[in-house]
XYZ file of C-alpha atoms in Angstrom:
648
model
C -17.440 4.601 3.477
C -19.300 1.419 4.150
C -19.283 -1.979 5.774
C -19.355 -5.267 3.892
C -19.940 -8.897 4.842
C -20.878 -12.161 3.242
C -20.376 -15.878 3.055
C -20.362 -18.921 0.839
C -22.091 -22.154 1.841
C -20.032 -24.489 -0.357
C -22.559 -27.283 0.107
C -25.319 -25.035 -1.295
C -27.752 -26.326 1.329
C -29.082 -22.908 2.365
C -32.200 -21.459 0.773
C -32.601 -17.868 -0.326
C -34.475 -16.789 2.811
C -31.803 -18.202 5.123
C -28.998 -16.752 3.020
C -30.572 -13.323 3.160
C -31.496 -13.340 6.851
C -28.020 -14.539 7.860
C -26.134 -11.982 5.792
C -28.442 -9.261 7.120
C -27.502 -10.243 10.668
C -23.848 -9.992 9.660
C -24.149 -6.526 8.121
C -26.295 -5.273 11.001
C -23.240 -5.767 13.206
C -21.343 -3.175 11.153
C -24.222 -0.717 10.920
C -22.065 2.142 12.220
C -19.896 1.790 9.104
C -22.976 2.347 6.947
C -26.074 3.722 8.671
C -27.762 5.069 5.516
C -28.791 1.924 3.652
C -28.697 -1.873 3.904
C -28.547 -4.122 0.839
C -28.134 -7.825 0.085
C -27.678 -10.094 -2.919
C -28.011 -13.874 -2.692
C -27.668 -16.806 -5.075
C -29.214 -19.998 -3.754
C -27.771 -22.148 -6.547
C -24.202 -21.203 -5.608
C -24.812 -20.756 -1.875
C -23.475 -17.208 -1.807
C -24.700 -14.142 0.077
C -23.275 -10.623 -0.150
C -24.256 -7.807 2.197
C -23.560 -4.105 2.372
C -24.140 -1.197 4.750
C -23.847 2.216 3.111
C -22.536 5.516 4.428
C -23.511 7.742 1.509
C -20.657 10.035 0.434
C -20.669 10.163 -3.397
C -23.966 10.013 -5.330
C -26.508 9.915 -2.512
C -29.178 8.493 -4.819
C -30.294 4.833 -4.978
C -28.086 4.449 -8.066
C -25.136 4.187 -5.672
C -26.634 1.393 -3.554
C -24.860 -1.933 -3.180
C -24.515 -4.851 -3.783
C -24.100 -3.649 -7.354
C -24.216 -5.726 -10.535
C -22.097 -4.909 -13.535
C -23.972 -3.778 -16.613
C -23.714 -7.167 -18.289
C -24.642 -8.988 -15.069
C -21.410 -10.979 -14.757
C -20.029 -9.358 -11.583
C -21.555 -8.521 -8.206
C -19.639 -6.085 -5.980
C -19.725 -5.011 -2.343
C -17.198 -2.279 -1.684
C -15.959 -0.300 1.307
C -13.945 2.867 0.644
C -13.474 5.586 -1.941
C -11.942 5.694 -5.435
C -10.620 9.244 -5.656
C -9.827 9.212 -9.376
C -13.202 7.794 -10.367
C -14.095 10.837 -12.498
C -11.025 10.354 -14.710
C -11.657 6.597 -14.934
C -15.283 7.214 -15.844
C -14.229 9.505 -18.695
C -11.790 6.875 -19.933
C -14.503 4.223 -19.877
C -17.053 6.466 -21.595
C -14.611 7.096 -24.452
C -14.499 3.322 -24.971
C -18.310 3.131 -25.114
C -19.296 2.320 -21.519
C -22.405 4.141 -20.287
C -23.428 4.753 -16.674
C -26.709 4.946 -14.759
C -25.502 6.988 -11.769
C -22.557 9.048 -10.504
C -21.025 6.707 -7.925
C -17.439 5.508 -7.761
C -18.810 2.003 -7.133
C -20.293 1.844 -10.627
C -17.002 3.083 -12.106
C -15.175 0.441 -10.114
C -17.238 -2.531 -11.253
C -17.261 -1.417 -14.895
C -13.485 -0.951 -14.731
C -13.156 -4.557 -13.618
C -15.496 -5.657 -16.383
C -13.468 -3.707 -18.946
C -9.880 -4.401 -17.868
C -10.004 -7.385 -15.532
C -9.407 -7.261 -11.804
C -5.612 -6.926 -11.693
C -5.310 -4.150 -14.267
C -8.285 -2.330 -12.762
C -6.672 -2.442 -9.326
C -3.543 -0.790 -10.686
C -5.701 2.039 -12.053
C -7.576 2.751 -8.812
C -6.360 5.600 -6.631
C -8.039 5.280 -3.278
C -8.718 3.320 -0.136
C -10.828 0.210 -0.413
C -11.673 -3.313 0.556
C -14.101 -5.236 -1.626
C -15.608 -8.593 -2.428
C -16.378 -9.408 -6.060
C -18.378 -12.436 -7.153
C -17.764 -13.616 -10.722
C -21.020 -15.320 -11.724
C -19.504 -16.725 -14.919
C -16.420 -18.378 -13.396
C -17.999 -18.977 -9.950
C -15.086 -17.362 -8.125
C -14.985 -14.878 -5.255
C -12.304 -12.168 -5.160
C -11.300 -10.270 -2.030
C -9.058 -7.202 -2.445
C -7.534 -4.493 -0.303
C -6.014 -1.078 -1.044
C -2.302 -0.452 -1.458
C -1.453 0.847 2.019
C -4.075 -1.026 4.046
C -6.438 1.778 5.029
C -9.569 -0.371 4.845
C -9.896 -3.706 6.689
C -11.081 -7.082 5.422
C -11.216 -10.326 7.422
C -11.848 -13.802 6.009
C -11.635 -17.513 6.700
C -13.127 -20.956 6.250
C -15.238 -22.394 9.045
C -15.731 -25.977 7.971
C -17.512 -25.865 4.620
C -18.473 -22.200 4.985
C -16.355 -19.253 3.876
C -16.858 -15.992 5.787
C -15.672 -12.452 5.140
C -16.366 -8.984 6.475
C -15.095 -5.519 7.316
C -14.980 -6.347 11.005
C -14.772 -9.502 13.074
C -18.115 -8.822 14.725
C -19.804 -9.467 11.362
C -18.205 -12.911 11.026
C -18.953 -13.903 14.612
C -22.745 -13.859 14.223
C -22.676 -16.501 11.509
C -23.896 -19.828 12.961
C -20.810 -21.662 11.661
C -18.323 -19.342 13.370
C -16.190 -21.119 15.985
C -14.674 -18.984 18.759
C -11.076 -20.043 19.458
C -8.312 -17.651 20.538
C -5.177 -17.980 18.433
C -2.593 -18.116 21.225
C 0.255 -18.021 18.726
C -0.444 -14.347 17.915
C -0.374 -13.196 21.540
C 3.427 -12.670 21.633
C 3.077 -10.488 18.531
C 0.299 -8.541 20.202
C 2.298 -7.957 23.384
C 5.297 -6.866 21.349
C 3.553 -4.474 18.923
C 0.334 -3.564 20.824
C -1.672 -4.800 17.818
C -2.175 -8.038 15.905
C -0.339 -7.655 12.588
C -1.750 -8.837 9.283
C -2.325 -11.480 8.076
C -3.143 -12.755 11.583
C -6.237 -12.178 13.696
C -7.069 -13.031 17.301
C -9.121 -16.045 16.137
C -7.940 -19.350 14.767
C -8.774 -19.821 11.058
C -9.540 -16.127 10.512
C -7.067 -13.885 8.683
C -6.737 -10.365 7.320
C -6.292 -9.674 3.619
C -2.835 -8.170 3.180
C -2.604 -4.662 1.769
C -1.999 -4.268 -1.987
C -3.147 -7.834 -2.707
C -6.197 -9.797 -3.730
C -7.299 -13.384 -3.060
C -9.306 -15.898 -5.054
C -11.757 -18.271 -3.384
C -13.297 -21.208 -5.228
C -16.450 -22.592 -3.533
C -15.703 -25.999 -5.029
C -12.492 -26.187 -2.951
C -13.478 -25.844 0.715
C -10.610 -24.698 2.979
C -8.682 -23.367 -0.044
C -7.712 -19.710 -0.491
C -5.204 -18.643 -3.120
C -1.892 -17.145 -2.120
C -2.060 -13.341 -2.028
C -1.697 -11.874 -5.511
C 0.163 -8.563 -5.406
C -0.688 -5.658 -7.706
C 1.594 -3.051 -6.037
C 4.060 -2.990 -3.148
C 5.835 -0.594 -0.809
C 8.995 -2.554 -1.551
C 8.820 -1.850 -5.297
C 7.900 1.794 -4.685
C 10.892 2.174 -2.368
C 13.357 0.345 -4.612
C 12.230 2.213 -7.742
C 12.354 5.527 -5.940
C 15.873 4.966 -4.676
C 17.044 3.704 -8.071
C 15.479 6.635 -9.948
C 15.630 9.622 -7.569
C 14.366 13.065 -8.472
C 17.289 15.194 -9.554
C 16.315 18.697 -8.505
C 17.107 21.525 -6.123
C 15.575 21.747 -2.663
C 13.235 24.532 -3.769
C 12.114 22.470 -6.762
C 11.523 19.475 -4.465
C 9.227 21.582 -2.277
C 7.273 22.621 -5.371
C 7.062 19.000 -6.543
C 5.694 17.994 -3.121
C 3.182 20.831 -3.280
C 1.990 19.622 -6.668
C 1.590 15.921 -5.876
C 0.153 16.410 -2.385
C -2.182 19.189 -3.497
C -3.600 16.911 -6.197
C -4.261 14.215 -3.588
C -5.911 16.737 -1.275
C -8.141 18.090 -4.068
C -9.271 14.587 -5.038
C -10.009 13.703 -1.424
C -12.038 16.867 -0.893
C -14.662 15.613 -3.363
C -17.766 14.786 -1.337
C -21.537 15.174 -1.519
C -21.698 15.494 2.291
C -20.059 17.928 4.786
C -16.276 17.593 4.996
C -13.578 18.764 7.432
C -10.163 17.874 8.836
C -8.462 16.814 12.041
C -6.013 19.478 13.219
C -3.543 18.716 15.998
C -1.376 21.737 15.284
C 1.476 19.448 14.254
C 3.304 19.511 10.937
C 1.348 16.839 9.043
C -2.223 17.829 9.894
C -1.376 21.544 9.553
C 0.021 20.915 6.053
C -3.119 19.076 4.952
C -5.373 21.784 6.376
C -3.287 24.548 4.776
C -3.613 22.925 1.348
C -7.327 22.299 1.873
C -7.911 25.914 2.836
C -5.949 27.180 -0.172
C -8.221 25.078 -2.407
C -11.475 26.158 -0.750
C -13.527 29.319 -1.170
C -15.003 28.931 2.311
C -13.461 28.174 5.725
C -12.559 24.513 6.180
C -14.046 22.916 9.275
C -11.263 21.747 11.602
C -11.410 19.760 14.839
C -9.189 19.143 17.818
C -9.526 17.979 21.396
C -7.597 19.320 24.349
C -6.732 18.268 27.876
C -6.490 20.325 31.016
C -3.133 18.608 31.765
C -0.608 20.925 30.118
C 1.919 18.198 29.270
C -0.639 16.359 27.087
C -2.356 19.370 25.534
C -1.670 20.599 21.982
C -5.063 22.223 21.453
C -3.635 25.710 21.906
C -1.178 25.158 19.048
C -3.968 23.845 16.824
C -6.070 26.902 17.621
C -3.228 29.234 16.619
C -2.797 27.443 13.284
C -6.554 27.428 12.670
C -6.758 31.146 13.474
C -3.934 31.967 11.063
C -5.449 29.871 8.255
C -8.940 31.212 9.088
C -10.588 27.799 9.348
C -13.938 27.155 11.023
C -12.378 25.607 14.117
C -14.036 23.505 16.816
C -12.194 22.368 19.925
C -13.331 20.341 22.894
C -11.490 20.129 26.180
C -12.210 16.762 27.739
C -11.964 15.843 31.390
C -10.257 12.748 32.741
C -13.681 11.291 33.415
C -14.837 11.829 29.818
C -11.684 10.193 28.488
C -11.923 7.215 30.829
C -15.563 6.673 29.863
C -14.274 5.594 26.440
C -12.389 2.601 27.883
C -15.399 0.228 28.236
C -16.232 0.866 24.564
C -12.801 -0.140 23.236
C -13.327 -3.942 23.019
C -16.486 -3.357 20.974
C -14.846 -0.774 18.719
C -11.696 -2.784 17.938
C -13.102 -6.356 17.989
C -9.722 -7.834 18.869
C -7.058 -6.809 21.390
C -5.563 -3.445 20.427
C -3.594 -1.338 22.895
C -2.291 1.835 21.304
C -3.611 4.141 24.033
C -4.002 7.031 21.575
C -7.109 5.082 20.525
C -8.892 7.089 23.244
C -8.260 10.623 21.909
C -8.724 9.304 18.360
C -12.226 8.185 19.264
C -12.966 11.463 21.056
C -11.888 13.680 18.151
C -13.823 11.462 15.716
C -16.913 11.733 17.885
C -16.504 15.510 17.993
C -16.054 15.829 14.231
C -19.051 13.597 13.446
C -21.352 16.129 15.103
C -20.501 18.509 12.247
C -19.248 16.547 9.217
C -19.341 13.083 7.638
C -15.811 13.102 6.153
C -12.510 14.176 7.739
C -9.043 14.408 6.205
C -6.016 13.611 8.367
C -2.235 13.877 8.270
C -1.594 10.158 8.754
C 1.404 8.849 6.826
C 3.560 11.965 6.950
C 5.828 10.571 9.674
C 6.499 7.279 7.907
C 7.162 8.834 4.501
C 9.217 11.865 5.458
C 11.140 10.806 8.564
C 9.015 12.009 11.450
C 9.905 9.630 14.276
C 12.847 9.871 16.662
C 14.093 6.495 15.434
C 14.348 7.972 11.936
C 16.492 10.862 13.146
C 18.665 9.069 15.704
C 18.436 5.310 15.070
C 21.250 5.003 12.541
C 23.511 7.395 14.442
C 23.067 5.446 17.673
C 23.733 2.098 16.003
C 26.893 3.348 14.307
C 28.182 4.616 17.647
C 27.492 1.493 19.697
C 27.933 -1.450 17.332
C 31.716 -1.564 17.794
C 31.566 -1.262 21.591
C 32.156 -4.694 23.178
C 28.921 -6.390 24.159
C 30.084 -6.848 27.762
C 30.628 -3.104 28.215
C 27.276 -2.269 26.595
C 25.564 -4.813 28.818
C 27.066 -3.299 31.992
C 26.028 0.200 30.933
C 22.509 -1.024 30.198
C 22.229 -2.644 33.624
C 23.378 0.557 35.302
C 20.849 2.700 33.439
C 18.084 0.163 34.024
C 18.492 0.346 37.784
C 17.658 4.060 37.843
C 13.958 4.893 37.646
C 12.797 7.115 34.749
C 11.670 9.737 37.267
C 15.155 10.029 38.737
C 16.700 10.200 35.283
C 14.321 12.974 34.285
C 15.301 14.999 37.366
C 19.029 14.266 37.266
C 21.118 17.230 38.453
C 23.781 16.644 35.814
C 21.423 17.196 32.868
C 20.897 20.691 31.423
C 17.286 21.836 31.822
C 16.720 21.921 28.043
C 17.057 18.115 27.947
C 14.592 17.463 30.755
C 11.078 16.472 29.712
C 8.411 13.928 30.610
C 9.757 11.419 28.090
C 13.450 11.591 28.987
C 13.416 8.695 31.437
C 11.645 6.477 28.920
C 14.111 7.471 26.191
C 17.086 6.583 28.377
C 15.565 3.221 29.275
C 14.983 2.559 25.578
C 18.638 3.378 25.028
C 19.540 0.849 27.719
C 17.585 -1.804 25.810
C 19.351 -0.870 22.569
C 22.750 -1.325 24.198
C 22.012 -5.040 24.527
C 21.023 -5.857 20.934
C 23.165 -7.842 18.484
C 22.067 -6.400 15.140
C 20.359 -3.460 13.536
C 17.120 -5.408 12.954
C 17.197 -6.372 16.643
C 17.541 -2.677 17.451
C 14.508 -1.820 15.315
C 12.494 -4.535 17.001
C 13.563 -3.249 20.408
C 12.548 0.302 19.518
C 9.098 -0.794 18.343
C 8.383 -3.385 21.050
C 6.444 -3.064 24.279
C 7.192 -6.427 25.919
C 10.761 -7.214 24.829
C 10.412 -10.951 25.535
C 6.678 -11.616 25.167
C 7.201 -15.353 24.742
C 8.065 -15.434 28.457
C 4.637 -14.008 29.314
C 2.365 -16.066 27.038
C 1.523 -19.689 27.818
C 1.492 -22.526 25.266
C 2.226 -20.843 21.962
C 4.277 -21.206 18.800
C 6.738 -18.420 18.042
C 5.592 -16.681 14.866
C 7.817 -14.540 12.693
C 7.218 -11.070 14.055
C 9.019 -8.800 11.619
C 8.499 -10.190 8.087
C 11.599 -8.331 6.923
C 12.566 -9.238 3.381
C 16.357 -9.450 3.584
C 16.573 -9.076 -0.206
C 15.478 -5.454 0.200
C 18.689 -3.470 0.626
C 18.521 0.263 1.302
C 21.407 2.734 1.064
C 20.980 3.748 4.716
C 19.718 2.171 7.908
C 17.357 5.122 8.333
C 15.585 4.252 5.085
C 15.341 0.651 6.265
C 13.569 1.843 9.425
C 11.193 4.022 7.395
C 10.433 1.092 5.095
C 9.672 -1.215 8.025
C 7.401 1.415 9.561
C 5.501 1.676 6.264
C 5.157 -2.098 6.089
C 4.138 -2.762 9.694
C 3.565 0.099 12.137
C 1.461 2.202 9.757
C -1.047 -0.415 8.496
C -1.226 -2.605 11.613
C -1.365 0.113 14.271
C -2.012 3.650 13.005
C -4.543 2.844 10.285
C -6.387 0.275 12.409
C -6.650 2.804 15.230
C -8.104 5.520 13.002
C -10.420 3.303 10.944
C -12.125 1.570 13.868
C -12.428 4.708 15.998
C -13.860 6.858 13.213
C -16.162 4.227 11.740
C -17.621 3.451 15.161
C -19.232 6.912 14.938
C -19.935 6.725 11.176
C -17.185 9.152 10.200
C -15.137 8.590 7.059
C -11.453 9.508 7.323
C -9.143 10.153 4.373
C -5.342 10.469 4.366
C -3.834 12.393 1.404
C -0.265 11.433 2.358
C -1.244 7.807 1.641
C -2.207 8.418 -1.970
C 0.137 5.993 -3.726
C 1.384 8.786 -5.991
C 2.544 10.681 -2.892
C 4.115 7.494 -1.499
C 6.031 6.855 -4.729
C 7.131 10.496 -4.886
C 8.367 10.401 -1.278
C 10.656 7.460 -2.013
C 12.196 9.362 -4.944
C 13.209 12.229 -2.656
C 16.723 11.849 -1.190
C 16.900 11.249 2.544
C 18.884 14.475 2.942
C 15.715 16.420 2.101
C 13.618 14.514 4.634
C 15.953 14.676 7.624
C 18.315 17.637 7.586
C 20.649 18.663 10.407
C 18.727 16.392 12.792
C 15.421 18.051 11.865
C 12.636 15.634 10.958
C 10.265 16.054 8.008
C 12.353 18.895 6.603
C 10.672 18.884 3.189
C 7.121 19.009 4.587
C 8.176 21.821 6.889
C 9.371 23.906 3.934
C 6.021 23.437 2.201
C 4.132 24.334 5.368
C 6.233 27.474 5.890
C 4.763 28.767 2.621
C 1.387 28.861 4.378
C 2.030 29.193 8.122
C 4.693 31.178 10.033
C 7.581 29.072 11.265
C 7.030 30.197 14.879
C 3.626 28.436 14.957
C 5.144 25.101 13.961
C 8.676 24.757 15.331
C 8.259 23.189 18.754
C 8.763 19.778 20.413
C 6.264 17.089 19.437
C 3.991 15.951 22.274
C 2.227 13.079 20.571
C -1.458 12.190 20.723
C -1.620 10.636 24.167
C -3.476 10.369 27.442
C -2.093 9.991 30.999
C -2.637 6.230 31.194
C 0.169 5.758 33.715
C -1.397 8.254 36.109
C -4.856 6.726 35.674
C -3.629 3.228 36.499
C -2.186 4.433 39.800
C -5.279 6.514 40.553
C -8.867 6.259 39.297
C -8.276 2.986 37.378
C -6.313 1.249 40.120
C -9.172 -0.942 41.377
C -10.220 -1.877 37.826
C -6.627 -2.789 36.974
C -6.165 -4.861 40.102
C -9.279 -6.863 39.292
C -8.197 -7.614 35.714
C -4.623 -8.487 36.743
C -5.597 -10.659 39.689
C -3.180 -13.593 39.889
C -5.911 -16.193 40.337
C -7.840 -14.812 37.397
C -4.793 -14.885 35.123
C -4.047 -18.462 36.154
C -7.610 -19.692 35.571
C -7.864 -18.028 32.153
C -4.659 -19.721 31.066
C -3.257 -17.228 28.566
C -0.504 -15.505 30.564
C 2.053 -16.314 33.253
C 1.014 -14.058 36.148
C 4.470 -13.486 37.685
C 5.998 -11.045 35.144
C 2.693 -9.164 34.882
C 2.307 -8.845 38.630
C 5.909 -7.673 38.945
C 5.316 -4.920 36.403
C 2.098 -3.917 38.147
C 3.735 -3.707 41.579
C 6.594 -1.595 40.227
C 4.166 0.682 38.417
C 1.655 1.212 41.202
C 4.436 2.007 43.706
C 5.975 4.521 41.303
C 9.244 2.636 40.951
C 8.827 2.362 37.173
C 6.360 3.486 34.534
C 5.093 0.314 32.842
C 1.830 1.746 31.514
C 2.468 0.631 27.909
C 3.039 -2.997 28.909
C 0.185 -3.051 31.392
C -2.198 -1.483 28.889
C -1.412 -4.359 26.502
C -2.543 -6.884 29.109
C -5.527 -4.821 30.214
C -6.852 -4.427 26.681
C -6.608 -8.181 26.166
C -8.368 -8.776 29.484
C -11.225 -6.398 28.686
C -11.573 -7.958 25.248
C -11.636 -11.463 26.765
C -14.229 -10.406 29.313
C -16.441 -9.066 26.520
C -16.013 -12.290 24.539
C -17.000 -14.485 27.462
C -20.118 -12.442 28.088
C -21.134 -12.736 24.443
C -20.949 -16.522 24.749
C -23.276 -16.673 27.761
């Protein structure tokens, strides 16, 4: 794993020394992504500078350093990520006469591009990556990103200068960078607790979309090609549904074992210590079970726990680790340790990001990095195999309410909305088996669903924090927030939800959360479920084998039961959370009050204070639990505070 950055001065008015010193300043800002080596390549005649920070994983020798030139000198590459099938590609290239100096996947990558061209090479790569490629012959810059969007890449023109980098902090140190908040993305941020691609928090700066590449011509300042696709979730889903696997359930489990095991084996290749995150849940336990079955020594596994029982899954993880005989490390963190992460978040994420599980994600990454350099995770299992409540219940709920007159649904929603979640959770008329700490929130979500007009509105309601964010943000344009291609028709509404989660929630929230948290401590994370071969296989499996008798991720469960007793796995899912709501009423109350001060909000000019203050008053008095919505505002406020200080 690495960090990349660079720029093009289209006027070619910058000498070699200035090109090199500037790009070094840019890559120094992403040092945590690559603490092992710093490299640059500059071309004064074309005004281009490429920079790289290396976290050495494969081929630790200097032969793996970047920027790397192709053998014939035409291409220069800076690359962040891993190509898991590089050994097979290398063999294919060697058969055709290509020779290699080292053992790195970077060298295989650049020679693949030289041999087959960029688009064909991209279709051959299995991995996670973001890269910049300079074609010295054609004088064109290419920016590309992996199929699912595991690795980040930002870019944009600032006047006559084109900037790119793994993180925004690299772009910001360039002297031509202009700091302007893009107010139009704030409603999207408040709705989804992240800023979805292709947008960023800054005007004129965008994210490369997953599974695409861009072409930049220095002779055309302000021009960037439209994204050129080389793969898509849409095509994988449509092809899978059109050509499903025709097999028994037992055969399907064996097929999953085969394709997922291959991905796990490829991702276990490393020249540095390797381990895995283990929450004790289905996805991470499956990955660890397959890793352990492929290893002759105990796999290193990591989890964090909390002393609050309702948030703690560490005991379950320990039981799984003990059964699989892994080398397990757990850390129980105090409230104070968890809250000490909060001031770091604006620096880690670079733009407003408010999925509060960012805190435990950072803590478990920090723990793992003390022992290993690479960690595998179970990310992607939920989206591919039906792991969320909306996958299990969304379609059933919609079919039951869509024919109920809107007026009746609206009245029912108002009635539910007037009862606090706490009272709903403790209602005398509910059997004890239905009472849990999420029940009140679930019922309030149901109240919101009762008021929607369409299935896509229901999905947006289920995945939104602020339901009407445009009423909170000042002076903005309303951007399209869903990007749903209506030409994509799925046999069931459940598959539509899973598709939308793959397109949006996974790359914009989950993968951003994990990448920034782990790379801030120089830890590489890998996700076998996101191997595109696994993704394509998952879409060929009928929905009836993913969700069966209201049980989520049925197929993964059957595979896991081959390795771990059912009793260690079958239990309610807690999620990877922290008690933010409690903190805001207690130890973070003063901090929150300062950031949400009405005068401060008015003077900053981004939000209308009234709806925010109303939510805060209801939360702090215990009338409602608005911690998700308040955390959205607080993470923007802490980010803004950090930005202002950097400008002083």
